[in-house]
mmCIF file of C-alpha atoms and ligand atoms in Angstrom:
data_model
loop_
_atom_site.group_PDB
_atom_site.id
_atom_site.type_symbol
_atom_site.label_atom_id
_atom_site.label_comp_id
_atom_site.label_asym_id
_atom_site.label_seq_id
_atom_site.Cartn_x
_atom_site.Cartn_y
_atom_site.Cartn_z
ATOM 1 C CA MET A 7 -17.766 -18.636 22.144
ATOM 2 C CA SER A 8 -20.426 -19.318 20.506
ATOM 3 C CA SER A 9 -22.003 -23.355 19.643
ATOM 4 C CA PHE A 10 -20.921 -22.892 15.842
ATOM 5 C CA HIS A 11 -17.422 -24.623 17.484
ATOM 6 C CA SER A 12 -17.705 -28.194 17.894
ATOM 7 C CA PRO A 13 -16.337 -29.433 21.570
ATOM 8 C CA ALA A 14 -12.464 -30.301 19.437
ATOM 9 C CA GLN A 15 -12.940 -26.711 17.718
ATOM 10 C CA ARG A 16 -13.513 -24.860 21.066
ATOM 11 C CA SER A 17 -9.901 -26.916 22.819
ATOM 12 C CA ALA A 18 -7.613 -25.426 19.633
ATOM 13 C CA ILE A 19 -9.133 -22.103 20.451
ATOM 14 C CA THR A 20 -6.102 -20.184 22.131
ATOM 15 C CA PRO A 21 -7.418 -18.173 25.303
ATOM 16 C CA ARG A 22 -6.956 -14.738 24.883
ATOM 17 C CA LEU A 23 -3.853 -13.495 26.176
ATOM 18 C CA PRO A 24 -3.446 -10.825 28.239
ATOM 19 C CA GLY A 25 -2.493 -7.109 27.052
ATOM 20 C CA ILE A 26 -2.592 -5.660 23.377
ATOM 21 C CA ARG A 27 -0.764 -8.117 20.406
ATOM 22 C CA PHE A 28 1.232 -5.309 18.034
ATOM 23 C CA VAL A 29 0.736 -5.619 14.392
ATOM 24 C CA HIS A 30 3.520 -4.934 12.247
ATOM 25 C CA SER A 31 2.279 -6.224 9.203
ATOM 26 C CA PRO A 32 2.542 -3.773 6.331
ATOM 27 C CA GLY A 33 -0.867 -4.728 6.277
ATOM 28 C CA PRO A 34 -3.326 -4.702 7.622
ATOM 29 C CA THR A 35 -2.417 -3.289 10.153
ATOM 30 C CA HIS A 36 -3.825 -1.796 13.226
ATOM 31 C CA VAL A 37 -7.100 0.603 13.293
ATOM 32 C CA PRO A 38 -7.844 3.326 15.461
ATOM 33 C CA ASP A 39 -10.435 2.847 17.810
ATOM 34 C CA GLU A 40 -11.960 6.022 16.653
ATOM 35 C CA VAL A 41 -12.380 4.489 13.061
ATOM 36 C CA MET A 42 -13.503 0.763 14.801
ATOM 37 C CA HIS A 43 -16.894 2.904 16.578
ATOM 38 C CA ALA A 44 -17.419 4.229 13.456
ATOM 39 C CA MET A 45 -18.277 1.063 11.532
ATOM 40 C CA GLN A 46 -19.920 0.094 14.037
ATOM 41 C CA ARG A 47 -22.482 2.528 13.291
ATOM 42 C CA PRO A 48 -26.010 0.880 11.858
ATOM 43 C CA MET A 49 -27.270 0.217 8.851
ATOM 44 C CA THR A 50 -29.575 3.162 6.672
ATOM 45 C CA ASP A 51 -31.408 2.391 4.325
ATOM 46 C CA LEU A 52 -29.961 3.992 0.721
ATOM 47 C CA ALA A 53 -32.256 6.894 -0.157
ATOM 48 C CA ASP A 54 -31.908 8.029 3.779
ATOM 49 C CA PRO A 55 -29.755 11.849 2.498
ATOM 50 C CA ARG A 56 -26.906 10.390 5.448
ATOM 51 C CA VAL A 57 -25.586 7.953 2.712
ATOM 52 C CA ALA A 58 -25.257 10.601 0.148
ATOM 53 C CA ALA A 59 -23.399 12.829 2.649
ATOM 54 C CA LEU A 60 -20.866 9.847 3.408
ATOM 55 C CA ILE A 61 -20.048 9.338 0.286
ATOM 56 C CA ALA A 62 -19.656 13.097 -0.347
ATOM 57 C CA ALA A 63 -17.502 13.177 2.435
ATOM 58 C CA CYS A 64 -15.552 10.644 1.499
ATOM 59 C CA GLU A 65 -15.273 11.057 -2.529
ATOM 60 C CA ALA A 66 -13.807 14.773 -0.875
ATOM 61 C CA GLY A 67 -11.459 14.005 1.976
ATOM 62 C CA MET A 68 -9.542 11.629 -0.544
ATOM 63 C CA LYS A 69 -9.479 14.161 -3.704
ATOM 64 C CA GLU A 70 -7.776 16.379 -0.869
ATOM 65 C CA LEU A 71 -5.421 13.635 0.412
ATOM 66 C CA LEU A 72 -4.490 12.883 -2.521
ATOM 67 C CA ASN A 73 -4.436 16.948 -4.062
ATOM 68 C CA SER A 74 -5.897 16.124 -6.969
ATOM 69 C CA PRO A 75 -9.381 18.098 -6.242
ATOM 70 C CA GLN A 76 -10.800 17.677 -9.724
ATOM 71 C CA SER A 77 -9.903 13.802 -9.903
ATOM 72 C CA ASP A 78 -12.905 10.803 -9.680
ATOM 73 C CA VAL A 79 -12.202 9.394 -7.419
ATOM 74 C CA PHE A 80 -14.408 5.565 -7.268
ATOM 75 C CA PHE A 81 -14.374 3.750 -4.841
ATOM 76 C CA TYR A 82 -14.493 -0.518 -4.577
ATOM 77 C CA ALA A 83 -15.687 -3.007 -2.005
ATOM 78 C CA SER A 84 -12.369 -4.706 -3.113
ATOM 79 C CA ASN A 85 -8.512 -5.188 -1.302
ATOM 80 C CA GLY A 86 -5.526 -3.507 -3.640
ATOM 81 C CA HIS A 87 -5.883 -6.428 -6.069
ATOM 82 C CA GLY A 88 -9.399 -5.199 -7.047
ATOM 83 C CA VAL A 89 -8.387 -1.792 -7.519
ATOM 84 C CA TRP A 90 -5.140 -2.983 -9.535
ATOM 85 C CA GLU A 91 -7.426 -4.292 -11.526
ATOM 86 C CA ALA A 92 -10.263 -1.743 -11.969
ATOM 87 C CA ALA A 93 -7.561 0.447 -13.263
ATOM 88 C CA SER A 94 -5.787 -1.679 -16.067
ATOM 89 C CA ALA A 95 -9.201 -3.333 -17.379
ATOM 90 C CA ASN A 96 -10.804 0.620 -17.560
ATOM 91 C CA LEU A 97 -6.835 1.689 -19.310
ATOM 92 C CA GLY A 98 -6.455 -1.626 -21.318
ATOM 93 C CA SER A 99 -7.099 -1.913 -24.835
ATOM 94 C CA ASP A 100 -5.716 -4.946 -27.973
ATOM 95 C CA GLN A 101 -4.410 -1.944 -29.672
ATOM 96 C CA HIS A 102 -1.972 -0.217 -26.617
ATOM 97 C CA THR A 103 -0.140 -2.406 -23.951
ATOM 98 C CA LEU A 104 1.021 -1.179 -20.248
ATOM 99 C CA LEU A 105 3.918 -1.185 -19.041
ATOM 100 C CA ILE A 106 4.230 -2.152 -15.659
ATOM 101 C CA ALA A 107 7.848 -0.612 -14.181
ATOM 102 C CA GLY A 108 9.407 -3.587 -12.490
ATOM 103 C CA SER A 109 9.574 -2.766 -8.442
ATOM 104 C CA GLY A 110 9.346 -6.055 -7.405
ATOM 105 C CA HIS A 111 6.699 -8.735 -6.308
ATOM 106 C CA PHE A 112 3.839 -6.419 -6.623
ATOM 107 C CA SER A 113 4.437 -5.563 -9.995
ATOM 108 C CA ASP A 114 5.185 -8.990 -10.767
ATOM 109 C CA GLN A 115 1.686 -9.673 -9.590
ATOM 110 C CA TRP A 116 0.127 -6.451 -10.774
ATOM 111 C CA ALA A 117 1.163 -7.224 -13.762
ATOM 112 C CA ILE A 118 0.454 -10.877 -14.217
ATOM 113 C CA GLN A 119 -2.896 -9.890 -13.190
ATOM 114 C CA THR A 120 -3.396 -7.937 -16.203
ATOM 115 C CA GLN A 121 -1.656 -10.460 -18.600
ATOM 116 C CA GLY A 122 -4.592 -12.426 -16.855
ATOM 117 C CA LEU A 123 -7.421 -9.962 -18.605
ATOM 118 C CA GLY A 124 -6.037 -10.795 -21.758
ATOM 119 C CA LEU A 125 -4.128 -7.290 -21.834
ATOM 120 C CA SER A 126 -0.841 -6.434 -23.820
ATOM 121 C CA VAL A 127 2.537 -5.437 -21.139
ATOM 122 C CA MET A 128 5.361 -5.162 -21.167
ATOM 123 C CA ARG A 129 7.902 -4.914 -17.806
ATOM 124 C CA THR A 130 10.812 -2.850 -17.461
ATOM 125 C CA PRO A 131 13.698 -5.727 -15.039
ATOM 126 C CA HIS A 132 14.064 -4.423 -11.180
ATOM 127 C CA GLN A 133 17.407 -4.926 -9.967
ATOM 128 C CA GLU A 134 17.033 -6.766 -5.862
ATOM 129 C CA GLY A 135 17.480 -3.888 -3.079
ATOM 130 C CA GLN A 136 17.423 -1.321 -5.670
ATOM 131 C CA ARG A 137 14.449 1.807 -6.448
ATOM 132 C CA ILE A 138 12.725 1.703 -10.231
ATOM 133 C CA ASP A 139 14.767 2.028 -13.232
ATOM 134 C CA VAL A 140 13.848 4.903 -14.388
ATOM 135 C CA ALA A 141 15.690 4.488 -17.169
ATOM 136 C CA ALA A 142 14.862 1.961 -18.727
ATOM 137 C CA ILE A 143 11.500 3.097 -18.519
ATOM 138 C CA GLU A 144 12.919 6.187 -20.699
ATOM 139 C CA SER A 145 14.191 3.991 -23.331
ATOM 140 C CA ALA A 146 11.231 1.325 -23.388
ATOM 141 C CA LEU A 147 8.923 5.296 -24.089
ATOM 142 C CA ARG A 148 11.828 6.061 -26.557
ATOM 143 C CA THR A 149 11.982 3.149 -28.506
ATOM 144 C CA ASP A 150 8.275 3.483 -29.559
ATOM 145 C CA THR A 151 8.145 5.551 -31.914
ATOM 146 C CA GLN A 152 4.054 4.194 -31.857
ATOM 147 C CA HIS A 153 3.230 5.135 -29.279
ATOM 148 C CA ARG A 154 1.741 1.333 -28.219
ATOM 149 C CA ILE A 155 2.777 1.783 -24.952
ATOM 150 C CA ALA A 156 -1.075 3.992 -23.087
ATOM 151 C CA ALA A 157 0.136 4.059 -19.678
ATOM 152 C CA VAL A 158 3.289 3.984 -17.516
ATOM 153 C CA MET A 159 2.123 1.926 -14.619
ATOM 154 C CA VAL A 160 3.835 2.223 -11.527
ATOM 155 C CA VAL A 161 4.490 0.941 -7.533
ATOM 156 C CA GLN A 162 5.486 4.153 -5.129
ATOM 157 C CA THR A 163 6.133 1.688 -2.044
ATOM 158 C CA ASP A 164 6.421 -2.155 -3.167
ATOM 159 C CA THR A 165 5.676 -3.422 0.246
ATOM 160 C CA ALA A 166 7.812 -6.787 -0.329
ATOM 161 C CA SER A 167 11.258 -4.650 -1.398
ATOM 162 C CA GLY A 168 10.563 -1.868 1.527
ATOM 163 C CA ILE A 169 11.783 0.590 -1.309
ATOM 164 C CA THR A 170 9.935 3.497 -1.873
ATOM 165 C CA SER A 171 10.948 4.699 -5.533
ATOM 166 C CA ASP A 172 11.192 8.237 -7.365
ATOM 167 C CA LEU A 173 7.724 9.450 -8.134
ATOM 168 C CA LEU A 174 8.880 12.901 -9.768
ATOM 169 C CA ALA A 175 12.037 11.389 -11.541
ATOM 170 C CA ILE A 176 9.737 8.877 -13.701
ATOM 171 C CA ARG A 177 7.283 11.860 -13.978
ATOM 172 C CA GLU A 178 10.157 14.218 -15.873
ATOM 173 C CA ALA A 179 11.858 10.681 -17.792
ATOM 174 C CA ILE A 180 8.296 10.322 -19.110
ATOM 175 C CA ASP A 181 8.133 14.257 -19.867
ATOM 176 C CA ARG A 182 11.717 14.423 -21.385
ATOM 177 C CA THR A 183 10.635 11.475 -24.094
ATOM 178 C CA GLY A 184 7.247 13.702 -25.207
ATOM 179 C CA HIS A 185 5.814 10.595 -24.549
ATOM 180 C CA PRO A 186 1.442 11.072 -23.759
ATOM 181 C CA ALA A 187 1.497 8.107 -21.891
ATOM 182 C CA LEU A 188 -0.499 8.115 -19.040
ATOM 183 C CA TYR A 189 1.007 8.011 -15.025
ATOM 184 C CA VAL A 190 -0.534 5.639 -12.841
ATOM 185 C CA VAL A 191 0.610 5.131 -9.941
ATOM 186 C CA ASP A 192 -0.328 2.579 -7.245
ATOM 187 C CA VAL A 193 0.152 4.125 -3.449
ATOM 188 C CA VAL A 194 -1.826 1.454 -1.774
ATOM 189 C CA ALA A 195 1.354 1.010 1.108
ATOM 190 C CA SER A 196 2.544 4.855 0.674
ATOM 191 C CA LEU A 197 -0.627 7.065 1.190
ATOM 192 C CA GLY A 198 -0.500 7.885 4.260
ATOM 193 C CA ALA A 199 2.860 7.637 5.357
ATOM 194 C CA THR A 200 4.886 9.502 2.333
ATOM 195 C CA THR A 201 3.784 12.388 0.137
ATOM 196 C CA PHE A 202 2.122 12.228 -2.634
ATOM 197 C CA ASP A 203 0.985 14.408 -4.571
ATOM 198 C CA MET A 204 -1.048 13.343 -8.004
ATOM 199 C CA ASP A 205 -1.422 16.976 -9.542
ATOM 200 C CA ALA A 206 1.738 18.298 -8.928
ATOM 201 C CA LEU A 207 3.476 14.947 -10.362
ATOM 202 C CA ARG A 208 0.952 14.915 -13.286
ATOM 203 C CA ALA A 209 -0.460 11.710 -12.393
ATOM 204 C CA ASP A 210 -3.234 10.575 -13.963
ATOM 205 C CA VAL A 211 -3.973 7.437 -12.207
ATOM 206 C CA CYS A 212 -3.604 6.359 -8.231
ATOM 207 C CA LEU A 213 -5.425 3.507 -6.620
ATOM 208 C CA GLY A 214 -5.359 2.289 -3.418
ATOM 209 C CA SER A 215 -6.955 0.680 -0.278
ATOM 210 C CA SER A 216 -8.414 0.493 2.825
ATOM 211 C CA GLN A 217 -6.084 -1.355 5.154
ATOM 212 C CA LYS A 218 -2.517 0.027 5.031
ATOM 213 C CA GLY A 219 -1.534 3.481 5.656
ATOM 214 C CA LEU A 220 -5.625 5.229 5.846
ATOM 215 C CA MET A 221 -5.660 2.359 9.131
ATOM 216 C CA MET A 222 -8.848 0.510 8.241
ATOM 217 C CA PRO A 223 -9.552 -2.839 7.638
ATOM 218 C CA PRO A 224 -9.048 -4.625 4.403
ATOM 219 C CA GLY A 225 -12.182 -4.280 2.385
ATOM 220 C CA LEU A 226 -12.401 -1.069 0.456
ATOM 221 C CA GLY A 227 -9.903 0.391 -2.475
ATOM 222 C CA PHE A 228 -11.146 3.105 -4.591
ATOM 223 C CA VAL A 229 -8.875 4.308 -7.520
ATOM 224 C CA ALA A 230 -8.374 8.413 -8.727
ATOM 225 C CA ALA A 231 -8.704 8.956 -12.254
ATOM 226 C CA ASN A 232 -8.554 12.738 -13.958
ATOM 227 C CA ALA A 233 -9.728 13.709 -17.084
ATOM 228 C CA LYS A 234 -7.603 12.417 -19.139
ATOM 229 C CA ALA A 235 -7.720 9.273 -18.359
ATOM 230 C CA LEU A 236 -11.421 9.499 -18.306
ATOM 231 C CA ALA A 237 -11.129 10.473 -21.846
ATOM 232 C CA TRP A 238 -8.071 7.880 -22.586
ATOM 233 C CA SER A 239 -10.689 5.095 -20.920
ATOM 234 C CA GLN A 240 -14.152 6.278 -22.847
ATOM 235 C CA GLN A 241 -12.200 6.122 -25.817
ATOM 236 C CA HIS A 242 -10.027 3.987 -26.363
ATOM 237 C CA ALA A 243 -10.242 0.927 -23.810
ATOM 238 C CA LYS A 244 -12.116 -2.956 -23.888
ATOM 239 C CA PRO A 245 -15.659 -3.496 -22.437
ATOM 240 C CA ARG A 246 -16.254 -3.713 -18.738
ATOM 241 C CA TYR A 247 -18.723 -3.180 -16.780
ATOM 242 C CA TYR A 248 -17.875 -3.714 -12.520
ATOM 243 C CA TRP A 249 -15.171 -1.882 -12.212
ATOM 244 C CA SER A 250 -16.071 0.836 -15.449
ATOM 245 C CA TRP A 251 -15.897 4.320 -14.390
ATOM 246 C CA GLN A 252 -17.879 5.720 -17.104
ATOM 247 C CA GLU A 253 -20.985 3.385 -15.138
ATOM 248 C CA ARG A 254 -19.481 4.898 -11.800
ATOM 249 C CA LYS A 255 -19.137 8.400 -12.641
ATOM 250 C CA THR A 256 -22.728 9.423 -11.344
ATOM 251 C CA ASP A 257 -24.352 10.947 -9.379
ATOM 252 C CA ASN A 258 -27.100 8.198 -8.954
ATOM 253 C CA GLN A 259 -26.044 6.011 -5.251
ATOM 254 C CA SER A 260 -26.203 2.513 -6.196
ATOM 255 C CA ALA A 261 -24.619 2.456 -9.753
ATOM 256 C CA LYS A 262 -21.681 4.545 -8.202
ATOM 257 C CA PHE A 263 -21.220 1.019 -6.708
ATOM 258 C CA CYS A 264 -22.256 -0.858 -9.129
ATOM 259 C CA GLY A 265 -24.667 -1.985 -6.140
ATOM 260 C CA THR A 266 -24.940 -1.473 -2.472
ATOM 261 C CA PRO A 267 -22.219 0.673 -0.926
ATOM 262 C CA PRO A 268 -19.822 -0.189 1.754
ATOM 263 C CA LEU A 269 -21.139 1.898 4.054
ATOM 264 C CA ALA A 270 -19.481 0.169 7.276
ATOM 265 C CA HIS A 271 -16.129 1.010 5.050
ATOM 266 C CA LEU A 272 -16.959 4.406 4.104
ATOM 267 C CA ALA A 273 -17.974 5.244 8.029
ATOM 268 C CA GLY A 274 -14.741 4.816 8.639
ATOM 269 C CA LEU A 275 -12.856 6.555 5.844
ATOM 270 C CA GLU A 276 -14.357 9.186 7.236
ATOM 271 C CA VAL A 277 -12.981 9.042 10.391
ATOM 272 C CA SER A 278 -9.912 7.844 9.468
ATOM 273 C CA LEU A 279 -9.329 10.866 6.461
ATOM 274 C CA GLY A 280 -10.506 13.312 9.773
ATOM 275 C CA LEU A 281 -7.601 11.658 11.807
ATOM 276 C CA LEU A 282 -4.847 11.812 9.169
ATOM 277 C CA LYS A 283 -6.500 15.551 8.656
ATOM 278 C CA ALA A 284 -6.252 17.052 12.224
ATOM 279 C CA GLU A 285 -2.997 15.905 13.315
ATOM 280 C CA GLY A 286 -1.381 17.775 9.571
ATOM 281 C CA LEU A 287 0.127 15.963 7.132
ATOM 282 C CA ALA A 288 3.294 16.988 7.656
ATOM 283 C CA ALA A 289 2.913 15.232 10.700
ATOM 284 C CA VAL A 290 1.895 12.522 10.070
ATOM 285 C CA PHE A 291 4.147 11.757 7.146
ATOM 286 C CA ALA A 292 7.541 12.959 9.810
ATOM 287 C CA ARG A 293 5.808 10.558 12.104
ATOM 288 C CA HIS A 294 6.456 7.657 9.428
ATOM 289 C CA GLU A 295 9.830 8.465 8.560
ATOM 290 C CA ARG A 296 10.889 8.731 12.471
ATOM 291 C CA LEU A 297 9.977 5.378 12.972
ATOM 292 C CA GLY A 298 11.378 3.997 9.787
ATOM 293 C CA GLY A 299 14.163 5.372 11.412
ATOM 294 C CA ALA A 300 14.333 4.363 14.905
ATOM 295 C CA VAL A 301 13.920 0.506 12.811
ATOM 296 C CA ARG A 302 16.948 0.972 10.698
ATOM 297 C CA ALA A 303 18.877 2.090 13.360
ATOM 298 C CA ALA A 304 18.310 -0.655 15.504
ATOM 299 C CA VAL A 305 18.463 -3.301 12.299
ATOM 300 C CA ASN A 306 21.970 -1.522 12.053
ATOM 301 C CA CYS A 307 23.216 -2.555 15.371
ATOM 302 C CA TRP A 308 21.844 -6.113 14.444
ATOM 303 C CA ALA A 309 23.267 -6.358 11.521
ATOM 304 C CA THR A 310 27.097 -6.129 12.758
ATOM 305 C CA ALA A 311 26.530 -9.410 13.981
ATOM 306 C CA GLY A 312 26.133 -10.974 10.133
ATOM 307 C CA ALA A 313 23.177 -12.573 10.371
ATOM 308 C CA LEU A 314 21.130 -10.499 9.125
ATOM 309 C CA LYS A 315 20.577 -7.452 7.191
ATOM 310 C CA LEU A 316 18.402 -4.431 5.626
ATOM 311 C CA HIS A 317 17.354 -5.509 2.068
ATOM 312 C CA CYS A 318 17.394 -1.682 0.722
ATOM 313 C CA GLN A 319 20.904 -0.816 -0.647
ATOM 314 C CA ASP A 320 19.612 2.561 -1.425
ATOM 315 C CA PRO A 321 19.213 4.597 0.813
ATOM 316 C CA LEU A 322 16.839 7.216 -0.915
ATOM 317 C CA GLY A 323 14.709 4.228 -1.283
ATOM 318 C CA PHE A 324 14.116 3.762 2.566
ATOM 319 C CA SER A 325 10.283 3.161 2.935
ATOM 320 C CA SER A 326 8.167 5.334 5.767
ATOM 321 C CA SER A 327 5.972 2.382 5.292
ATOM 322 C CA VAL A 328 7.997 -1.040 6.339
ATOM 323 C CA THR A 329 11.227 -2.464 6.148
ATOM 324 C CA ALA A 330 12.419 -5.276 5.255
ATOM 325 C CA ILE A 331 15.423 -7.268 6.713
ATOM 326 C CA GLU A 332 17.407 -9.531 4.868
ATOM 327 C CA VAL A 333 18.849 -12.873 6.678
ATOM 328 C CA SER A 334 21.930 -14.963 5.598
ATOM 329 C CA GLN A 335 21.307 -19.152 4.650
ATOM 330 C CA GLY A 336 20.969 -20.408 7.990
ATOM 331 C CA VAL A 337 17.973 -18.313 9.056
ATOM 332 C CA ASP A 338 14.927 -19.586 9.064
ATOM 333 C CA PRO A 339 12.269 -15.984 9.094
ATOM 334 C CA GLU A 340 9.454 -17.472 9.242
ATOM 335 C CA ALA A 341 10.412 -19.428 12.719
ATOM 336 C CA LEU A 342 11.538 -16.285 13.958
ATOM 337 C CA ARG A 343 8.224 -14.599 12.345
ATOM 338 C CA VAL A 344 6.146 -17.575 14.753
ATOM 339 C CA VAL A 345 8.114 -17.181 17.589
ATOM 340 C CA ALA A 346 7.880 -12.705 17.476
ATOM 341 C CA ARG A 347 4.059 -14.133 17.279
ATOM 342 C CA GLU A 348 3.554 -16.682 19.842
ATOM 343 C CA LYS A 349 5.466 -15.732 22.331
ATOM 344 C CA PHE A 350 5.796 -11.953 21.782
ATOM 345 C CA GLN A 351 2.876 -10.214 20.248
ATOM 346 C CA VAL A 352 4.948 -8.583 18.060
ATOM 347 C CA ALA A 353 3.290 -9.503 14.005
ATOM 348 C CA MET A 354 5.210 -8.982 11.572
ATOM 349 C CA ALA A 355 5.244 -10.276 8.247
ATOM 350 C CA GLY A 356 7.591 -12.712 5.855
ATOM 351 C CA GLY A 357 9.092 -12.202 2.617
ATOM 352 C CA LEU A 358 6.952 -12.445 -0.704
ATOM 353 C CA GLY A 359 7.867 -14.060 -3.950
ATOM 354 C CA PRO A 360 11.437 -14.375 -4.566
ATOM 355 C CA LEU A 361 12.354 -13.356 -1.607
ATOM 356 C CA ALA A 362 10.463 -15.659 0.137
ATOM 357 C CA GLY A 363 12.295 -17.206 3.313
ATOM 358 C CA ARG A 364 14.849 -14.789 2.292
ATOM 359 C CA VAL A 365 13.629 -11.539 4.463
ATOM 360 C CA PHE A 366 10.957 -10.211 7.305
ATOM 361 C CA ARG A 367 9.913 -7.165 7.308
ATOM 362 C CA ILE A 368 8.722 -4.647 10.180
ATOM 363 C CA GLY A 369 5.460 -2.706 8.733
ATOM 364 C CA HIS A 370 5.412 0.366 10.668
ATOM 365 C CA LEU A 371 2.200 2.143 8.729
ATOM 366 C CA GLY A 372 -0.335 3.696 10.473
ATOM 367 C CA ASP A 373 -1.375 4.234 13.530
ATOM 368 C CA MET A 374 1.470 3.993 15.017
ATOM 369 C CA ASN A 375 3.842 6.074 17.573
ATOM 370 C CA GLU A 376 6.776 5.594 19.443
ATOM 371 C CA PRO A 377 7.035 2.863 22.315
ATOM 372 C CA MET A 378 4.754 0.909 19.561
ATOM 373 C CA ILE A 379 7.820 0.403 17.964
ATOM 374 C CA LEU A 380 9.940 0.398 20.671
ATOM 375 C CA GLY A 381 7.826 -2.531 21.986
ATOM 376 C CA ALA A 382 7.737 -4.679 18.347
ATOM 377 C CA LEU A 383 12.076 -4.133 18.201
ATOM 378 C CA ALA A 384 12.453 -5.772 21.800
ATOM 379 C CA GLY A 385 9.800 -8.481 21.318
ATOM 380 C CA ILE A 386 11.730 -8.891 17.759
ATOM 381 C CA GLU A 387 15.320 -8.335 19.637
ATOM 382 C CA ALA A 388 13.880 -11.416 22.313
ATOM 383 C CA ALA A 389 12.072 -13.777 19.660
ATOM 384 C CA MET A 390 15.499 -13.388 18.029
ATOM 385 C CA THR A 391 17.488 -14.526 21.436
ATOM 386 C CA VAL A 392 15.028 -17.307 21.557
ATOM 387 C CA GLN A 393 16.076 -18.304 18.255
ATOM 388 C CA LYS A 394 19.747 -18.226 18.841
ATOM 389 C CA ILE A 395 20.260 -15.923 15.601
ATOM 390 C CA PRO A 396 22.737 -13.798 16.516
ATOM 391 C CA TYR A 397 22.024 -10.467 16.421
ATOM 392 C CA GLY A 398 24.810 -7.434 17.225
ATOM 393 C CA PRO A 399 24.119 -4.598 20.546
ATOM 394 C CA ASN A 400 23.200 -2.066 21.412
ATOM 395 C CA GLY A 401 20.049 -2.412 18.557
ATOM 396 C CA MET A 402 16.885 -0.901 21.605
ATOM 397 C CA ALA A 403 19.805 1.993 22.499
ATOM 398 C CA ALA A 404 19.655 3.071 18.876
ATOM 399 C CA ALA A 405 16.155 3.138 18.177
ATOM 400 C CA ILE A 406 15.552 4.879 21.569
ATOM 401 C CA ALA A 407 18.254 7.493 20.721
ATOM 402 C CA TYR A 408 16.823 7.827 17.338
ATOM 403 C CA LEU A 409 13.670 8.674 18.831
ATOM 404 C CA ALA A 410 14.512 10.992 21.540
ATOM 405 C CA LYS A 411 16.879 13.607 19.083
ATOM 406 C CA HIS A 412 13.823 13.067 16.057
ATOM 407 C CA THR A 413 10.137 13.445 17.681
ATOM 408 C CA PRO A 414 9.474 17.257 18.421
HETATM 409 C C1 PLP B 22 -0.363 -4.337 -0.392
HETATM 410 C C2 PLP B 22 -0.779 -4.290 -1.485
HETATM 411 C C3 PLP B 22 -1.402 -4.688 -2.684
HETATM 412 C C4 PLP B 22 -2.534 -5.597 -2.954
HETATM 413 O O1 PLP B 22 -3.232 -5.309 -1.869
HETATM 414 P P1 PLP B 22 -4.050 -6.553 -1.321
HETATM 415 O O2 PLP B 22 -4.986 -5.589 -0.427
HETATM 416 O O3 PLP B 22 -3.255 -7.377 -0.839
HETATM 417 O O4 PLP B 22 -5.340 -7.173 -2.470
HETATM 418 C C5 PLP B 22 -1.269 -3.792 -3.307
HETATM 419 N N1 PLP B 22 0.029 -3.487 -3.959
HETATM 420 C C6 PLP B 22 0.665 -2.840 -3.266
HETATM 421 C C7 PLP B 22 1.918 -2.004 -3.329
HETATM 422 C C8 PLP B 22 0.774 -3.310 -2.050
HETATM 423 O O5 PLP B 22 1.586 -3.199 -0.432
#
């Protein structure tokens, strides 16, 4: 421990606990050693050709992951909130409005942040436990005969509710109306965990960040934009500078990042993209689906005692990234989290926004495998036992049976 800490601070710091601590928040997620090691590479000067090669590799890898070879990828040294702002700032105009589809806490926050930029935002309602209401989007577009709506902005997996919406159904609804609105997708919690094909969906913009399915520490965000979105932005968007796609669409390394590129994060991303590619995307998505299925198998057994249940009411909306578990009155999910983390080394997430105090969430995305999920579920069961939360029997057996059946 460095002398930075006073003696009092030093004694308050818990000594290192033996073994591995399990990170099951839906971001940040576990970071593989290969990525950590890449991020420790020594710095170079910015004129070093390795820097340009690294940036080019990250851009190419992202385009491949998104399946959008012609789109431009812009990286920002930011978290997900930063790239929300990047998308809104590059699309927002005083003559137009941005339609943000209600999906839960994350769409709420995106809308609030976009309004904070002085932009007009329209929102569709969200019903708890359900996917995005596609009919509400369609009707908003049909009503908008003046074409004031510049973009339909949706969150693929709302991490607060653990619900994944149907992006293709939304694409088809936009098409049915003939409305020219751009299609913008937040893939922060779903990229690298669930199928996302930017070109097949004809999504014009998508955005994500490093600390979830991309298996990196927090701190790197990206936005991909196609030619249609870039042209719209160039012609209509309000002035902006740091986030500006037009400023960043250049081969000049420092203009590309509006300053020094986040070299360590880019080095990590190059490796994490390589890990996804080596495993194969189909295998990556199947693994996430399988681990999510094992979690739900356990939760459904636990639920038979009546104290908790899956929050998602629509089986088509089950997320491969995160499962939100709703507790009945009298159960304190925050106290459960503390016991799970401090006694059994399993870090889960709590409820956000309207779900605060009503759910706990198990993240199962990123660099994750079967024994990690089984360990996490067992640790949570132990924490529920300590907390005297009633849970039905055979949860672990159900998760094991599910994995035994589905693991190739
Ligand atoms: C995590 C998350 C964000 C915000 O990301 P931060 O890095 O925490 O700012 C945005 N959208 C979704 C869907 C997320 O899961």
